[in-house]
Structures are given as C-alpha cells and as structure tokens.
Amino acid sequence: RGRATPTARQLREVGVSADSLREVTAVEFLRAMDGARGEDSYDVLVLALVGGGVQAMLHGLGRVWQDRAERPVVVTGYVGVVYEKL
C-alpha cells in the first residue's frame, strides 16, 4: 500500500464508488493496459499519481502501446500532498 493510496473512507467521502478496487504494481498495470484490446480497451485513461509516477507511466505506456494504431486518450496530473486530521 503506497502512502498516497486513498483509503476506503476517503473514497467514500468524495463519492467514489466502483464495482471493484484493487491495488497493482506499475508492472501489473502496464501488463493490464497492454492486454486491454477490443471490447476490453479503454477510451480514456486518467493518471493521477504523485512524484515521477506520471512520467514513468507515460514512458511505460508508450512502450507497451508502441505498435498500436489506436490508443486511449491519456489525461495526466500531479496529485499533491493532502493533509487531513487523523
């Protein structure tokens, strides 16, 4: 669990719901994106990561998608530090 990973409580508080949630490593994520084709492909991918994570993922995605004619739109952003009462 990364220090920037939102908790279940934080997700609930901002109204985020999903059918399922799971944490993956960068390699697992890139493998999933490489395997997402046809009906399983994505139209938009949002990368909201801390530090150099965005750049690292963009390089990785560029590599795994290098031979694809069509790719999803990738929206990036840097997520800063969030302070809250504990």
mmCIF file of C-alpha atoms in Angstrom:
data_model
loop_
_atom_site.group_PDB
_atom_site.id
_atom_site.type_symbol
_atom_site.label_atom_id
_atom_site.label_comp_id
_atom_site.label_asym_id
_atom_site.label_seq_id
_atom_site.Cartn_x
_atom_site.Cartn_y
_atom_site.Cartn_z
ATOM 1 C CA ARG A 1 0.000 0.000 0.000
ATOM 2 C CA GLY A 2 1.540 3.247 -1.118
ATOM 3 C CA ARG A 3 1.473 6.267 1.142
ATOM 4 C CA ALA A 4 -0.575 8.165 -1.449
ATOM 5 C CA THR A 5 -3.177 5.432 -1.920
ATOM 6 C CA PRO A 6 -6.600 6.743 -0.877
ATOM 7 C CA THR A 7 -8.301 4.815 1.900
ATOM 8 C CA ALA A 8 -11.793 3.347 1.530
ATOM 9 C CA ARG A 9 -13.067 6.093 3.852
ATOM 10 C CA GLN A 10 -11.515 8.853 1.728
ATOM 11 C CA LEU A 11 -13.054 7.408 -1.422
ATOM 12 C CA ARG A 12 -16.497 7.216 0.221
ATOM 13 C CA GLU A 13 -16.242 10.810 1.449
ATOM 14 C CA VAL A 14 -15.770 12.128 -2.090
ATOM 15 C CA GLY A 15 -18.488 9.909 -3.549
ATOM 16 C CA VAL A 16 -16.262 7.494 -5.445
ATOM 17 C CA SER A 17 -17.772 4.090 -5.981
ATOM 18 C CA ALA A 18 -16.595 1.200 -8.100
ATOM 19 C CA ASP A 19 -17.633 -2.353 -8.805
ATOM 20 C CA SER A 20 -14.240 -3.429 -7.510
ATOM 21 C CA LEU A 21 -10.991 -1.875 -6.327
ATOM 22 C CA ARG A 22 -7.534 -3.400 -6.213
ATOM 23 C CA GLU A 23 -4.004 -2.135 -5.931
ATOM 24 C CA VAL A 24 -1.453 -3.191 -8.520
ATOM 25 C CA THR A 25 2.217 -2.557 -9.127
ATOM 26 C CA ALA A 26 3.382 -0.456 -12.066
ATOM 27 C CA VAL A 27 4.349 -3.613 -13.956
ATOM 28 C CA GLU A 28 0.941 -5.209 -13.331
ATOM 29 C CA PHE A 29 -0.766 -2.014 -14.505
ATOM 30 C CA LEU A 30 1.283 -1.849 -17.713
ATOM 31 C CA ARG A 31 0.594 -5.519 -18.447
ATOM 32 C CA ALA A 32 -3.133 -4.891 -17.988
ATOM 33 C CA MET A 33 -3.007 -1.895 -20.336
ATOM 34 C CA ASP A 34 -1.054 -3.941 -22.881
ATOM 35 C CA GLY A 35 -3.687 -6.683 -22.744
ATOM 36 C CA ALA A 36 -6.691 -4.330 -22.940
ATOM 37 C CA ARG A 37 -7.814 -4.688 -26.547
ATOM 38 C CA GLY A 38 -11.076 -4.750 -28.455
ATOM 39 C CA GLU A 39 -14.086 -4.815 -26.139
ATOM 40 C CA ASP A 40 -11.776 -4.622 -23.113
ATOM 41 C CA SER A 41 -9.984 -1.482 -24.291
ATOM 42 C CA TYR A 42 -10.367 1.959 -22.739
ATOM 43 C CA ASP A 43 -11.424 5.260 -24.310
ATOM 44 C CA VAL A 44 -9.853 7.460 -21.623
ATOM 45 C CA LEU A 45 -7.161 6.713 -19.053
ATOM 46 C CA VAL A 46 -6.657 9.114 -16.140
ATOM 47 C CA LEU A 47 -3.254 9.042 -14.449
ATOM 48 C CA ALA A 48 -3.295 10.921 -11.147
ATOM 49 C CA LEU A 49 -0.051 9.995 -9.467
ATOM 50 C CA VAL A 50 2.466 11.508 -7.087
ATOM 51 C CA GLY A 51 6.048 12.412 -7.866
ATOM 52 C CA GLY A 52 7.603 10.991 -11.000
ATOM 53 C CA GLY A 53 4.884 8.368 -11.335
ATOM 54 C CA VAL A 54 3.118 10.133 -14.199
ATOM 55 C CA GLN A 55 6.272 10.363 -16.287
ATOM 56 C CA ALA A 56 7.216 6.759 -15.532
ATOM 57 C CA MET A 57 3.768 5.500 -16.546
ATOM 58 C CA LEU A 58 3.787 7.590 -19.741
ATOM 59 C CA HIS A 59 7.110 6.041 -20.719
ATOM 60 C CA GLY A 60 5.796 2.569 -19.901
ATOM 61 C CA LEU A 61 2.546 3.103 -21.807
ATOM 62 C CA GLY A 62 4.482 4.441 -24.785
ATOM 63 C CA ARG A 63 6.458 1.207 -24.823
ATOM 64 C CA VAL A 64 3.530 -1.212 -24.461
ATOM 65 C CA TRP A 65 1.395 0.702 -26.974
ATOM 66 C CA GLN A 66 4.148 1.474 -29.494
ATOM 67 C CA ASP A 67 2.691 -0.745 -32.247
ATOM 68 C CA ARG A 68 -0.966 0.179 -31.748
ATOM 69 C CA ALA A 69 -2.829 2.204 -34.330
ATOM 70 C CA GLU A 70 -5.385 3.339 -31.720
ATOM 71 C CA ARG A 71 -4.716 4.295 -28.123
ATOM 72 C CA PRO A 72 -6.895 5.768 -25.391
ATOM 73 C CA VAL A 73 -6.744 9.454 -24.571
ATOM 74 C CA VAL A 74 -4.435 9.812 -21.569
ATOM 75 C CA VAL A 75 -5.188 12.572 -19.059
ATOM 76 C CA THR A 76 -2.385 13.276 -16.612
ATOM 77 C CA GLY A 77 -1.984 15.262 -13.472
ATOM 78 C CA TYR A 78 0.184 15.552 -10.422
ATOM 79 C CA VAL A 79 -1.511 14.820 -7.133
ATOM 80 C CA GLY A 80 -0.010 16.890 -4.350
ATOM 81 C CA VAL A 81 0.074 16.230 -0.658
ATOM 82 C CA VAL A 82 -3.307 16.112 1.038
ATOM 83 C CA TYR A 83 -3.396 16.968 4.729
ATOM 84 C CA GLU A 84 -6.219 15.824 6.923
ATOM 85 C CA LYS A 85 -6.910 15.340 10.601
ATOM 86 C CA LEU A 86 -6.151 11.840 11.761
#
